[in-house]
Short mmCIF file of C-alpha atoms in Angstrom, two decimals:
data_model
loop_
_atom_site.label_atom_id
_atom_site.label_comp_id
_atom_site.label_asym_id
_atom_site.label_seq_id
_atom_site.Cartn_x
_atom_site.Cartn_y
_atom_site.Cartn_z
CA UNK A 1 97.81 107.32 120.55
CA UNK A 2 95.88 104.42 119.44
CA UNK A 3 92.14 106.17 120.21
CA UNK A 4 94.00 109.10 118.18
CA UNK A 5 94.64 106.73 114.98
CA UNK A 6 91.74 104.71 115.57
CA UNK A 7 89.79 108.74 114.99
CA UNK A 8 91.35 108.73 112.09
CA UNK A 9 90.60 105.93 110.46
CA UNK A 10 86.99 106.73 111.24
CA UNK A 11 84.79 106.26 108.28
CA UNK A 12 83.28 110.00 107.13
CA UNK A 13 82.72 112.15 104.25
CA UNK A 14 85.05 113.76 102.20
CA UNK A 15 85.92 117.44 103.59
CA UNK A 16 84.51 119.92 100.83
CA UNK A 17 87.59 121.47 100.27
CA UNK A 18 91.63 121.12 100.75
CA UNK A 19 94.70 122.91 100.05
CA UNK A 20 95.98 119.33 98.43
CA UNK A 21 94.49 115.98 98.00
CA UNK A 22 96.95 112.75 97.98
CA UNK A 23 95.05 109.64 96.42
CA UNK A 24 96.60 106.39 98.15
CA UNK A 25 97.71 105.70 101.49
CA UNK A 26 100.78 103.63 101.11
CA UNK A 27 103.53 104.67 101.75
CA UNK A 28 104.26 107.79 99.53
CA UNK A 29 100.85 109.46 100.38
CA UNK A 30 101.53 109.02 104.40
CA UNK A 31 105.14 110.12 103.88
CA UNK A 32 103.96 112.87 101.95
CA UNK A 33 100.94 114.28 104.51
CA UNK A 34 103.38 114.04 107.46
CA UNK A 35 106.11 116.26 105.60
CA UNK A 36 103.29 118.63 104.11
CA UNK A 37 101.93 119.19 107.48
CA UNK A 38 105.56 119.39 108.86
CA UNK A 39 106.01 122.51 106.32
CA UNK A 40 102.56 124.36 107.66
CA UNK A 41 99.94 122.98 105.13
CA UNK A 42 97.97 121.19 107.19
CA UNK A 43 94.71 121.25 105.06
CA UNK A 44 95.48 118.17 103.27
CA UNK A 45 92.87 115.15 102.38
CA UNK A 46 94.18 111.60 101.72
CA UNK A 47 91.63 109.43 99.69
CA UNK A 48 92.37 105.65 99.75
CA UNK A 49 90.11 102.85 98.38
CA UNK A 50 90.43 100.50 101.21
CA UNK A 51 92.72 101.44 103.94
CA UNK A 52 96.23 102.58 105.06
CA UNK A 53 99.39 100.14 103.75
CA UNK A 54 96.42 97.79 101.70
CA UNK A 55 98.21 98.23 98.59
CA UNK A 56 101.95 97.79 97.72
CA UNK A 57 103.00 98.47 101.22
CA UNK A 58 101.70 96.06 102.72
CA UNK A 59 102.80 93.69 100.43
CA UNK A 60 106.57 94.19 99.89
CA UNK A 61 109.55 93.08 102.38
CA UNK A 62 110.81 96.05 102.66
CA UNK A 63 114.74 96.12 101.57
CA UNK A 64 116.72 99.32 102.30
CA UNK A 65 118.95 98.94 99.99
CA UNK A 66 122.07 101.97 99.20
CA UNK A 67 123.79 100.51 96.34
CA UNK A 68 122.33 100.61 93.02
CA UNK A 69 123.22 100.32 89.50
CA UNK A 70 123.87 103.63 88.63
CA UNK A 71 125.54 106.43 90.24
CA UNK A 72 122.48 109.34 90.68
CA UNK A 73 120.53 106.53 91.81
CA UNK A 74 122.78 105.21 94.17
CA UNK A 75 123.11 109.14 95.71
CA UNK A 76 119.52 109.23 96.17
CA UNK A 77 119.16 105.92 97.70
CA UNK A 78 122.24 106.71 100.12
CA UNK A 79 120.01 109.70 101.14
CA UNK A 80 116.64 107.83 101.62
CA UNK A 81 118.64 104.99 103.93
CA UNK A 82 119.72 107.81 105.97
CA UNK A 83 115.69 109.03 106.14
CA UNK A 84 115.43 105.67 107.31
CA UNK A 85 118.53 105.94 110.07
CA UNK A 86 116.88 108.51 111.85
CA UNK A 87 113.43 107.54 111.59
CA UNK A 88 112.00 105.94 114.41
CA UNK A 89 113.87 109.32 116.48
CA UNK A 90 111.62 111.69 113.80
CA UNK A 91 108.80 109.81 114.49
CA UNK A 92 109.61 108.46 117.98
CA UNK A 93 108.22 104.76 117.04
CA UNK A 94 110.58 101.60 116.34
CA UNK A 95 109.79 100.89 112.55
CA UNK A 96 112.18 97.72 112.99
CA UNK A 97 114.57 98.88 110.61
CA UNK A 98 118.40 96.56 111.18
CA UNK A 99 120.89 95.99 109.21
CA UNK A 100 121.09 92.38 107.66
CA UNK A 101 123.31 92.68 104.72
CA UNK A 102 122.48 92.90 100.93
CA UNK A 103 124.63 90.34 98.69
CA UNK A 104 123.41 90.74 94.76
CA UNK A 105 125.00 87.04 94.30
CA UNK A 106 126.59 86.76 90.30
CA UNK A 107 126.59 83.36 88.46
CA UNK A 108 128.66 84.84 85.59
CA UNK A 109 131.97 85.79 85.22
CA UNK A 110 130.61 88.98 82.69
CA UNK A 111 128.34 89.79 85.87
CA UNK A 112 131.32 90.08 88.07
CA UNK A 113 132.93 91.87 85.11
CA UNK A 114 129.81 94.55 84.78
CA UNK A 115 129.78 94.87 88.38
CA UNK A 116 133.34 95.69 89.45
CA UNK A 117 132.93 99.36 87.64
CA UNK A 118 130.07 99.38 89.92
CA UNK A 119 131.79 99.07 92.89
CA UNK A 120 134.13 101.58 92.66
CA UNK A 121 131.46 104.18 91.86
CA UNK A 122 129.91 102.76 95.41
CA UNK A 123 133.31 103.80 96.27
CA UNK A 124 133.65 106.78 95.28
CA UNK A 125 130.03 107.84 96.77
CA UNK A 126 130.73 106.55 100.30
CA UNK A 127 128.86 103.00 100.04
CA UNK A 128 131.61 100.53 100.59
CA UNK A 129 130.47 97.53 98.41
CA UNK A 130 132.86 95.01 97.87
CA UNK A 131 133.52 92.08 95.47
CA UNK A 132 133.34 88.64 96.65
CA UNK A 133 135.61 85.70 95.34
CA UNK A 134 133.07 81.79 94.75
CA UNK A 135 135.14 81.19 97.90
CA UNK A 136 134.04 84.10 100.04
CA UNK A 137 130.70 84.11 98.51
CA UNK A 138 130.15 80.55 99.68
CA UNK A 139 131.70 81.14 103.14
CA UNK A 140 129.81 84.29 103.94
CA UNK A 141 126.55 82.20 102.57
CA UNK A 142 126.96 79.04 103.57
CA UNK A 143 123.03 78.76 102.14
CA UNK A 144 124.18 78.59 98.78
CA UNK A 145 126.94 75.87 99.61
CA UNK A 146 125.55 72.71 96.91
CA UNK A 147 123.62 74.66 94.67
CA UNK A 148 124.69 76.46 91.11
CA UNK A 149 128.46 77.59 91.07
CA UNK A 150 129.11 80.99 91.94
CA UNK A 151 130.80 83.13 90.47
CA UNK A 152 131.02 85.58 93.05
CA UNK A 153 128.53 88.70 94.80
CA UNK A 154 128.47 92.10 95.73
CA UNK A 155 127.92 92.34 99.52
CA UNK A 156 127.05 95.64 101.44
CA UNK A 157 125.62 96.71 104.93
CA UNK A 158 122.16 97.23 103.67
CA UNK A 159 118.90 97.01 105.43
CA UNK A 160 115.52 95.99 106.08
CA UNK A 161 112.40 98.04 107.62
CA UNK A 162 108.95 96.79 108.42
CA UNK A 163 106.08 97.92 106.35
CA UNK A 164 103.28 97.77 108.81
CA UNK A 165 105.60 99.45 111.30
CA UNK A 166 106.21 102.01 109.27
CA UNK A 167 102.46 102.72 108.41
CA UNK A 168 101.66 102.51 112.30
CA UNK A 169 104.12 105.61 112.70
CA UNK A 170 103.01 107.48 110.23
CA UNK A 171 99.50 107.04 111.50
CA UNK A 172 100.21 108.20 114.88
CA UNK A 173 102.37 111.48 113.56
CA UNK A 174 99.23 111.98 111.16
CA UNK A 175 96.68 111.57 113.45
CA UNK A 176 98.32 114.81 115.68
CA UNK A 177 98.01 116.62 112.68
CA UNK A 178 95.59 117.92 111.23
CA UNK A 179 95.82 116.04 108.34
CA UNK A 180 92.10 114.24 106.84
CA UNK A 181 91.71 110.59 105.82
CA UNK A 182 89.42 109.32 104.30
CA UNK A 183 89.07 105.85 104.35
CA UNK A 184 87.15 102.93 101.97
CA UNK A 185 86.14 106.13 99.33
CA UNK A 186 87.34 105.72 95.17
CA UNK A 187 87.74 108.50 93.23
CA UNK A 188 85.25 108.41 90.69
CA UNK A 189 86.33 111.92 88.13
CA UNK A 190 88.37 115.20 88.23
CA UNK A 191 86.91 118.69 87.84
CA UNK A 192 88.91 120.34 85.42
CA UNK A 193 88.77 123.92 84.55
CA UNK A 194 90.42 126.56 82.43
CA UNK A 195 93.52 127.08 84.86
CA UNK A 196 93.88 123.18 85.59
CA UNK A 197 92.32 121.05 88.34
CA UNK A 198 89.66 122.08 90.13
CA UNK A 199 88.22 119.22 92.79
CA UNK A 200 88.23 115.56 92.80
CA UNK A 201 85.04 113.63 92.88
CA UNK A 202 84.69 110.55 95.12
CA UNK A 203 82.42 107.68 96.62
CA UNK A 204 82.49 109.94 99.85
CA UNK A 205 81.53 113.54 98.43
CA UNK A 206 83.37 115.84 96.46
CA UNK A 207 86.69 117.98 97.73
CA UNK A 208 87.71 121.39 95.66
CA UNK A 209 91.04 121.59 95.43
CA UNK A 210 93.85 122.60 92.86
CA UNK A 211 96.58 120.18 94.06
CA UNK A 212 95.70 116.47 93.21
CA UNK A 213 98.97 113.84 94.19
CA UNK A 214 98.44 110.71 92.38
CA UNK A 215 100.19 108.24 94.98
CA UNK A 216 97.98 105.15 93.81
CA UNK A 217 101.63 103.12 92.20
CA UNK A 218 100.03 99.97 90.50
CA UNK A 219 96.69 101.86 89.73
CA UNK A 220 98.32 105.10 89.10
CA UNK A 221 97.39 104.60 84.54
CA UNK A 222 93.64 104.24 86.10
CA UNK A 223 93.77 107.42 87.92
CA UNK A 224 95.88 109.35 85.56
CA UNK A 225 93.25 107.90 82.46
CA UNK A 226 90.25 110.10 84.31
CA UNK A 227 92.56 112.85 84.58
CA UNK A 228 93.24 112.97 81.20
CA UNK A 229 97.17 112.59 81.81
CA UNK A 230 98.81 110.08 79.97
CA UNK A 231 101.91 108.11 81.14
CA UNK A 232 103.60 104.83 80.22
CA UNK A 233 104.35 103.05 83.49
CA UNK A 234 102.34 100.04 83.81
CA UNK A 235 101.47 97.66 86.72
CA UNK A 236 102.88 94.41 86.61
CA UNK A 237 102.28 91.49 89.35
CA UNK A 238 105.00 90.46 92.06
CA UNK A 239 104.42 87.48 93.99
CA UNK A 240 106.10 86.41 97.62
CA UNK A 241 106.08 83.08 99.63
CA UNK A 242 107.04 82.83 103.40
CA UNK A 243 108.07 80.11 105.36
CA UNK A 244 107.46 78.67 108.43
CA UNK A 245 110.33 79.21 110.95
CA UNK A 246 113.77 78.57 110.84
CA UNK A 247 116.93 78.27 112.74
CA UNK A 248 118.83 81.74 111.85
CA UNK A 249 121.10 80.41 108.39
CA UNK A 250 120.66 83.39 106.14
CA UNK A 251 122.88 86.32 106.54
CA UNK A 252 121.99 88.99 104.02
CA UNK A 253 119.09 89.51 102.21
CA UNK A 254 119.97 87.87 98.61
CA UNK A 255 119.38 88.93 95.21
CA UNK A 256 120.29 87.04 91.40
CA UNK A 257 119.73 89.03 88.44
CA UNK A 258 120.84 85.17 86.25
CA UNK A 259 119.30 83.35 84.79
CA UNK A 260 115.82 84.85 85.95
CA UNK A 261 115.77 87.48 88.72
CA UNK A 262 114.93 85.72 92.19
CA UNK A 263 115.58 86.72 95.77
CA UNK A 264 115.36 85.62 99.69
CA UNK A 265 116.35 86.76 103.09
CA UNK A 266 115.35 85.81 106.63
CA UNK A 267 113.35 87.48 108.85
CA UNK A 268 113.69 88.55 112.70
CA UNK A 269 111.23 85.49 113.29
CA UNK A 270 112.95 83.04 111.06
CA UNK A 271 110.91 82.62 108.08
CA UNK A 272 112.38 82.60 104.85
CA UNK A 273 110.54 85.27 102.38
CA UNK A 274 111.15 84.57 98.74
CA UNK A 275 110.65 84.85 95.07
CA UNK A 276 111.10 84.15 91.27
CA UNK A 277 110.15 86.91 88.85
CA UNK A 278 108.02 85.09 85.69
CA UNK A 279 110.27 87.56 83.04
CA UNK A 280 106.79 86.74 80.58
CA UNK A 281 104.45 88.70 83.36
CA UNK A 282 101.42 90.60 81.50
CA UNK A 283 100.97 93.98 82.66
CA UNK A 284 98.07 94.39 84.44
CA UNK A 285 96.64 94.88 87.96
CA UNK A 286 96.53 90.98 89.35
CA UNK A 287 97.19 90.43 93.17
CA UNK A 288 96.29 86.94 92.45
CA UNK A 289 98.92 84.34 93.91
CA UNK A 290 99.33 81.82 91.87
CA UNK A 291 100.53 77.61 91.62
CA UNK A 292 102.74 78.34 88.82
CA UNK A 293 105.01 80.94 91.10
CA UNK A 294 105.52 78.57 93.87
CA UNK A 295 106.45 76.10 91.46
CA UNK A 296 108.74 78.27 89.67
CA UNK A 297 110.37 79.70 92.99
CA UNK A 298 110.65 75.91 94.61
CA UNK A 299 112.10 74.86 90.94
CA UNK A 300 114.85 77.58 91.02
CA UNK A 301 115.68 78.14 95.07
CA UNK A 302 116.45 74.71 95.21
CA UNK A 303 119.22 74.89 92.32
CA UNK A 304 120.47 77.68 94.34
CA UNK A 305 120.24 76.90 97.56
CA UNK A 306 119.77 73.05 97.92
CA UNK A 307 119.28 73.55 101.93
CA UNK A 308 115.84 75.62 101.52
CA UNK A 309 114.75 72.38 100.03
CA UNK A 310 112.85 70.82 102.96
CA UNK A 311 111.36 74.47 104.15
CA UNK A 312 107.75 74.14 104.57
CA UNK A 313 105.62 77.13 102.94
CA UNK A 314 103.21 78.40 105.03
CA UNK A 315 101.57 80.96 102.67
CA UNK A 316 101.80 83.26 99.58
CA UNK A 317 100.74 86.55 98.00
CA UNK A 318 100.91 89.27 95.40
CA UNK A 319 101.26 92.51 94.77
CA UNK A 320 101.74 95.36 92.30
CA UNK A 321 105.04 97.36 90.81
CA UNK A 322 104.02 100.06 88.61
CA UNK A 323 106.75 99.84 86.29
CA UNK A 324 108.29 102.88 84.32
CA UNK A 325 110.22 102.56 80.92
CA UNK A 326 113.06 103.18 82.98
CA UNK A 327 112.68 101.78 85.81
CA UNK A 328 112.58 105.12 88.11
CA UNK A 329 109.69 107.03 89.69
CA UNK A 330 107.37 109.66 88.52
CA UNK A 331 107.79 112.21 91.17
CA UNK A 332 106.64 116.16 90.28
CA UNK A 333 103.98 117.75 88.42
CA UNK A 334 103.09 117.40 84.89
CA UNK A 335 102.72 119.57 82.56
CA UNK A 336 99.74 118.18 80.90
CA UNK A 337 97.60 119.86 83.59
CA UNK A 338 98.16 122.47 86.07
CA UNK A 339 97.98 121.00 89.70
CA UNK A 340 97.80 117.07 88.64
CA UNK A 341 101.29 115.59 90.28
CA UNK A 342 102.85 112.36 90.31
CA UNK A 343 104.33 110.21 92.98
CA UNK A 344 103.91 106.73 91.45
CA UNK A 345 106.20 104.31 88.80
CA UNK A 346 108.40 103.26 91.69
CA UNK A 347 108.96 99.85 89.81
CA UNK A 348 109.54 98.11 92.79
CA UNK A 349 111.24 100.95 94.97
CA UNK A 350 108.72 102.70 96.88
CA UNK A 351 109.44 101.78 100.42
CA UNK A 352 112.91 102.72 99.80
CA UNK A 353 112.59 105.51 98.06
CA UNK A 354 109.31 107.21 99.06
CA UNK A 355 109.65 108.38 102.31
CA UNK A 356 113.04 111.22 101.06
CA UNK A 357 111.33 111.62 97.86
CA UNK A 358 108.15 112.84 100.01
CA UNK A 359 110.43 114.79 102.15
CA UNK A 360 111.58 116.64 98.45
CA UNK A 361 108.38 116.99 96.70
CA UNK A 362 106.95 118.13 99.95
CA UNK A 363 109.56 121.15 99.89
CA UNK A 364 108.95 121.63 96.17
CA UNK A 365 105.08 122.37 96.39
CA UNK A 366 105.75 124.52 99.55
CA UNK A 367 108.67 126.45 98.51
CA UNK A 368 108.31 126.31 94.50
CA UNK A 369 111.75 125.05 94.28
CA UNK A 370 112.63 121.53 93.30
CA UNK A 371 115.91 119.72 94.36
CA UNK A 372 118.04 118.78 91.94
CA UNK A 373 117.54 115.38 92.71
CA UNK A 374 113.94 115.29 91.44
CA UNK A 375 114.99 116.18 87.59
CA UNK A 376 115.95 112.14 86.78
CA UNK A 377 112.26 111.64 88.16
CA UNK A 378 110.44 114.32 86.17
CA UNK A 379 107.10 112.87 85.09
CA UNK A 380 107.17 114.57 81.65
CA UNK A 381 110.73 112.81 80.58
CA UNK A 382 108.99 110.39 78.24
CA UNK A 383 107.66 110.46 74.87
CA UNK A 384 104.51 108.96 73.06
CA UNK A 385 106.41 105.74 72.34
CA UNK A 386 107.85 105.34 75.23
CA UNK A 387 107.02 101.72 76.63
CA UNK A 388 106.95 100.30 80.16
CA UNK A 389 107.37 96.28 78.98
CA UNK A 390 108.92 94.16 81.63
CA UNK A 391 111.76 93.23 80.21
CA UNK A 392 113.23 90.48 83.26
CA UNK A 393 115.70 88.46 80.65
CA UNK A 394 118.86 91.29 81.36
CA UNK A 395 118.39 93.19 84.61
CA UNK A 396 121.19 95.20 84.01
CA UNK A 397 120.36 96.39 80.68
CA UNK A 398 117.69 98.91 82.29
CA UNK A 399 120.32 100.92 84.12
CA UNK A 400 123.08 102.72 82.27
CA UNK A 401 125.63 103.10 84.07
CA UNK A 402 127.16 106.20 84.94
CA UNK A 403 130.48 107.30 85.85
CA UNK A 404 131.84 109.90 88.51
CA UNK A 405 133.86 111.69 86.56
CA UNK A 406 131.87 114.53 85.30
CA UNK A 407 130.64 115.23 88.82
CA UNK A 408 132.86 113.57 91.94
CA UNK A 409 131.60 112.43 94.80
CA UNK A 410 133.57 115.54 96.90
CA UNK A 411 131.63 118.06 94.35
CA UNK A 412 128.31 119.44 96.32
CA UNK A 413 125.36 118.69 94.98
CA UNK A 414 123.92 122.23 93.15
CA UNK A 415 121.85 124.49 94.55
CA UNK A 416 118.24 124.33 93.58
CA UNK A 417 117.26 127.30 91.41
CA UNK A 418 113.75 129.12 92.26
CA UNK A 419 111.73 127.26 89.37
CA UNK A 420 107.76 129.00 90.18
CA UNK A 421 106.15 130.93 92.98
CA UNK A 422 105.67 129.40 96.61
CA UNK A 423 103.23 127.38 97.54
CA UNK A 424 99.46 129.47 97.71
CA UNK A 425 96.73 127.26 98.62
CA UNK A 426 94.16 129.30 96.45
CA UNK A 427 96.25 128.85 93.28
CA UNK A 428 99.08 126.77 93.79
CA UNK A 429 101.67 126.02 90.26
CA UNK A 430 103.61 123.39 90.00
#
């Protein structure tokens, strides 16, 4: 398999033509090819700058995370866990997904407040969050024992996968395909005619086609711009620090919304992986790491968690969320031109939620019918004000929460409605 993937990622021009072209190899556009070419359209081209996972996904840590703020969200992200349940047998390759724990740790007693109604829609949708007393917080994290009073968490049986493990298996499933990649090439324009797009220019040749995917996340506005498609997710810079090894001591990967939003969690090796979002971060592509974020993260993990204080940091890096206004993905086609479609503004989600969402979107440009799922991520749901500002100060104020009353957890989700013609690679519709 590895002489299979290493053809692959062979250097080459850009076929003339393809049914669909996904810009960006992360995560979405893999997850994407493999269910395209799982459906029977197998004449697929992915264009990607540099190479596979050299964007977000390879720069995240990867939490798998089923509870969420708000209860469609939460549905969907109970569904893309299970994607991830079941994928190293899809796939047959170990993408290290396990089950640490995921404890959202409150320092409030309004956050425990705001997050009990919370918990009982987990409830009610089959995620069995629970509420932890300072007491139980502290003796289920003894890593927080010394630092800021609690004043409780949320704990669940969430997970973590590994990103470069789940690039590798995408690779080998690709590389039995069919499916074309085309490696180190930028997309320079898009042919547009009458009827929508027509081919996509790049540094490697030019491909007709009248399906374009744009699964590029932090430089999705760049992309979009040459299209002439405007949307208002922006890409704003997320930095990470690792540590050299340590004796197991953190339980669950660990998330505070208060005063700033921070995190950390331990990995199979020992290291401690961690960060401090800077709630004043400019929008703009920056994969800079920087002096000021380890000082930040050192300032605030030790207030937290006084025994990280002697860790030794071994290294550091950045990457990219491309932030919506709200906060949730731009998954579908637009209706600003026939055949452009989005996969991008996961705002920090996209190894979570990419691989299902692929799965979806895949069905919905071969079938011509879109899951109900997909309508809270329709690309079109904003207006010409709409703003994608990073607004860190009150986590919780970008998800309204919803209740479970107007559709209970026993009720079925709908059946999707035929919404266009199937999938014809000589004039496909969104």
């Amino acid at each position: 398999m590895v002489a299979r993937v290493r053809d692959l990622l062979q250097p080459g021009p850009a076929p003339s033509k393809a049914d669909v072209v996904i810009v960006g190899a992360g995560i979405t556009g893999l997850a994407l090819a493999r269910e395209l070419a799982g459906r029977g359209i197998r004449d697929v081209a992915i264009i990607e700058r540099r190479y596979p996972g050299s964007g977000a996904t390879g720069r995240n840590v990867a939490r798998i995370r089923a509870m969420q703020l708000t209860d469609e969200l939460t549905r969907v992200a109970i569904a893309c866990q299970a994607k991830y349940d079941r994928m190293a047998d899809d796939l047959r390759f170990n993408v290290l997904f396990y089950r640490l724990g995921y404890a959202w740790v409150l320092y409030q007693q309004a956050e425990v407040e705001r997050m009990r109604p919370i918990v009982e829609m987990h409830h009610a949708l089959g995620v069995h969050s629970r509420v932890l007393s300072p007491e139980d917080t502290l003796r289920r994290l003894p890593v927080l024992r010394g630092g800021e009073p609690v004043a409780g968490a949320v704990l669940h049986d969430d997970a973590i996968v590994h990103h470069d493990a789940v690039v590798w298996a995408h690779l080998e499933h690709l590389a039995a395909s069919g499916v074309r990649l085309v490696a180190g090439a930028t997309v320079t324009g898009i042919e547009r005619g009458d009827d929508g797009v027509t081919g996509v220019q790049t540094t490697a040749g030019a491909i007709s086609t009248r399906l374009v995917v744009n699964a590029t996340d932090g430089w999705s506005s760049e992309l979009n711009q040459l299209a002439g498609v405007r949307t208002p997710n922006r890409p704003f810079r997320r930095e990470v620090l690792v540590t050299a090894p340590l004796r197991r001591s953190v339980d669950a990967a660990i998330t505070f919304y208060q005063p700033v939003e921070g995190w950390f969690n331990q990995t199979l090796r020992g290291e401690i992986v961690m960060g401090v979002v800077d709630p004043a971060e400019l929008a703009g592509v920056d994969q800079q790491s920087s002096f000021e974020f380890l000082r930040r993260t050192a300032a605030v993990m030790t207030r937290k968690a006084p025994a990280l204080a002697g860790v030794t940091v071994i290294r550091q890096w950045a990457g990219m969320y491309d932030v919506s206004p709200d906060h949730l993905p731009l998954v579908g086609p637009t209706r600003q031109i026939e055949g452009w479609w989005q996969a991008n503004g996961w705002s920090g989600r996209g190894m979570l939620l990419a691989p299902y969402l692929a799965e979806l979107l895949a069905a919905r440009i071969a079938t011509g019918i879109a899951h109900p799922y997909l309508a809270q991520f329709d690309p079109d749901r904003f207006d010409e004000t709409s703003s994608a500002a990073d607004t860190s100060g009150d986590y919780y104020a970008r998800y309204k929460q919803e209740t479970t009353e107007s559709r209970p957890a026993s009720q079925p989700a709908p059946e999707p409605e035929p919404a266009q013609p199937p999938y014809n690679p000589d004039h496909p519709r969104p």
